Coordinates of C-alpha atoms in Angstrom, one line a residue:
M276 CA 134.4 65.7 72.1
F277 CA 132.1 68.6 71.0
I278 CA 129.2 67.2 72.7
K279 CA 131.7 67.2 75.8
N280 CA 132.2 71.0 75.4
I281 CA 128.9 71.8 74.6
F282 CA 127.8 70.2 77.8
L283 CA 130.9 72.2 79.6
V284 CA 129.8 75.6 78.6
A285 CA 126.4 74.8 79.1
I286 CA 127.1 73.4 83.0
I287 CA 129.0 76.9 83.4
T288 CA 127.0 79.1 81.8
V289 CA 124.2 77.6 84.2
A290 CA 126.1 77.8 87.2
L291 CA 126.8 81.9 86.9
T292 CA 123.3 83.3 86.2
S293 CA 122.1 81.3 88.8
C294 CA 124.2 81.5 91.6
K295 CA 124.6 85.3 92.4
N296 CA 125.5 86.7 95.7
Q297 CA 124.3 89.9 95.4
S298 CA 120.5 89.2 94.9
E299 CA 118.2 92.0 94.6
P300 CA 116.6 93.7 98.0
E301 CA 112.6 91.9 98.1
V302 CA 110.5 94.8 98.9
K303 CA 107.3 93.6 100.6
T304 CA 104.2 96.3 101.3
V305 CA 102.9 96.5 104.1
G306 CA 100.2 97.6 106.6
I307 CA 100.3 98.9 109.9
E308 CA 96.7 99.5 111.9
V309 CA 96.8 102.1 114.6
S310 CA 96.8 101.1 117.8
E311 CA 94.3 103.7 120.8
K312 CA 97.5 104.3 122.1
D313 CA 99.6 105.2 119.6
V314 CA 96.2 107.6 118.8
A315 CA 96.4 108.4 121.9
Q316 CA 100.1 110.3 121.8
N317 CA 99.2 112.1 119.2
L318 CA 96.6 114.1 120.9
D319 CA 96.5 117.2 122.7
P320 CA 96.7 117.1 126.4
N321 CA 95.0 120.7 127.6
A322 CA 92.6 120.3 123.8
T323 CA 89.1 121.1 124.2
Y324 CA 87.0 117.7 123.4
A325 CA 83.4 117.2 122.6
K326 CA 81.8 114.5 122.1
V327 CA 78.7 114.2 119.3
E328 CA 76.2 111.4 118.7
F329 CA 74.6 110.8 116.0
N330 CA 72.3 107.8 113.5
I331 CA 73.7 106.5 110.1
E332 CA 71.1 105.8 107.6
G333 CA 72.4 103.2 104.8
M334 CA 74.6 100.6 107.0
T335 CA 73.9 97.2 106.0
C336 CA 76.1 95.3 107.6
A337 CA 79.0 95.1 110.9
M338 CA 81.9 94.4 109.0
G339 CA 81.7 96.6 106.2
C340 CA 79.3 99.5 107.0
A341 CA 79.9 100.9 110.6
K342 CA 83.4 99.3 110.9
T343 CA 85.1 102.0 107.8
I344 CA 82.9 104.4 108.4
E345 CA 84.5 103.7 112.3
K346 CA 88.5 103.7 111.3
K347 CA 87.7 106.6 108.4
V348 CA 86.5 109.2 111.2
A349 CA 88.9 107.7 113.7
K350 CA 91.9 108.2 111.4
M351 CA 90.7 111.9 111.2
E352 CA 93.9 114.3 112.9
G353 CA 92.3 115.5 116.3
V354 CA 89.2 112.4 116.7
K355 CA 90.2 110.6 119.9
S356 CA 87.4 108.3 120.0
A357 CA 85.1 107.1 117.4
K358 CA 82.6 103.6 117.7
V359 CA 79.5 103.1 115.7
D360 CA 76.9 100.6 116.6
F361 CA 75.6 98.8 114.0
D362 CA 72.8 97.0 115.5
K363 CA 71.5 100.6 116.7
K364 CA 73.2 103.0 113.8
L365 CA 74.6 105.3 116.5
A366 CA 77.6 106.8 116.2
M367 CA 79.7 108.3 119.0
V368 CA 82.9 110.4 118.3
E369 CA 85.6 112.4 120.8
Y370 CA 86.9 115.2 119.1
D371 CA 89.5 118.3 119.2
E372 CA 87.4 121.7 118.8
A373 CA 89.9 123.2 117.3
K374 CA 90.9 120.7 115.0
V375 CA 87.2 118.8 114.4
T376 CA 83.8 119.9 113.6
P377 CA 80.6 118.2 113.5
K378 CA 80.3 119.3 109.4
S379 CA 84.0 118.0 109.0
I380 CA 82.7 114.4 110.5
E381 CA 79.7 114.6 108.4
A382 CA 81.3 115.3 105.4
T383 CA 83.7 112.5 106.4
V384 CA 80.5 109.6 107.0
A385 CA 79.8 111.2 103.0
K386 CA 82.8 110.3 101.4
V387 CA 82.8 106.5 102.9
G388 CA 79.6 106.3 100.8
E389 CA 77.6 108.4 99.0
V390 CA 74.3 105.6 100.4
Y391 CA 75.3 107.0 104.5
K392 CA 73.6 109.3 105.7
V393 CA 74.0 111.8 109.7
K394 CA 70.4 112.5 110.9
D395 CA 70.4 113.8 114.5
M396 CA 74.0 114.6 115.4
K397 CA 74.2 116.5 118.5
V398 CA 76.6 117.7 121.3
V399 CA 76.4 115.1 124.3
E400 CA 78.4 115.5 127.7
D401 CA 78.4 111.3 127.9
F402 CA 77.6 108.9 125.2
K403 CA 73.7 107.5 125.5
S404 CA 76.9 103.1 125.8
E405 CA 78.1 105.1 128.8
K406 CA 75.1 105.7 130.9

């Protein structure tokens, strides 16, 4: 009889502790990718945009280096577009002159990694790839 009572108490305890109607909400952190459409919505249509091209020394791969630099520069406030061509070691950035300067772009590239060096930055009318 004593064993029956212990067994019954164990079953009731398990049932009460495992069957909760109010469970704690699960918190998930989700990364989002910013699309060009989202960026375009945050751009000032009346702004004056400039284009710069420059070489980047120190890149060793297309995904780890070039794409990382491209994403960091593209996320700068006032940058309309950023493209880094790993094969040509060339970056092309279009930006709002009131919010971004060539020096701030260079600083952002340097922050990505100490090995990356901006060379021959020049303001252009059109990017080489557009010609």
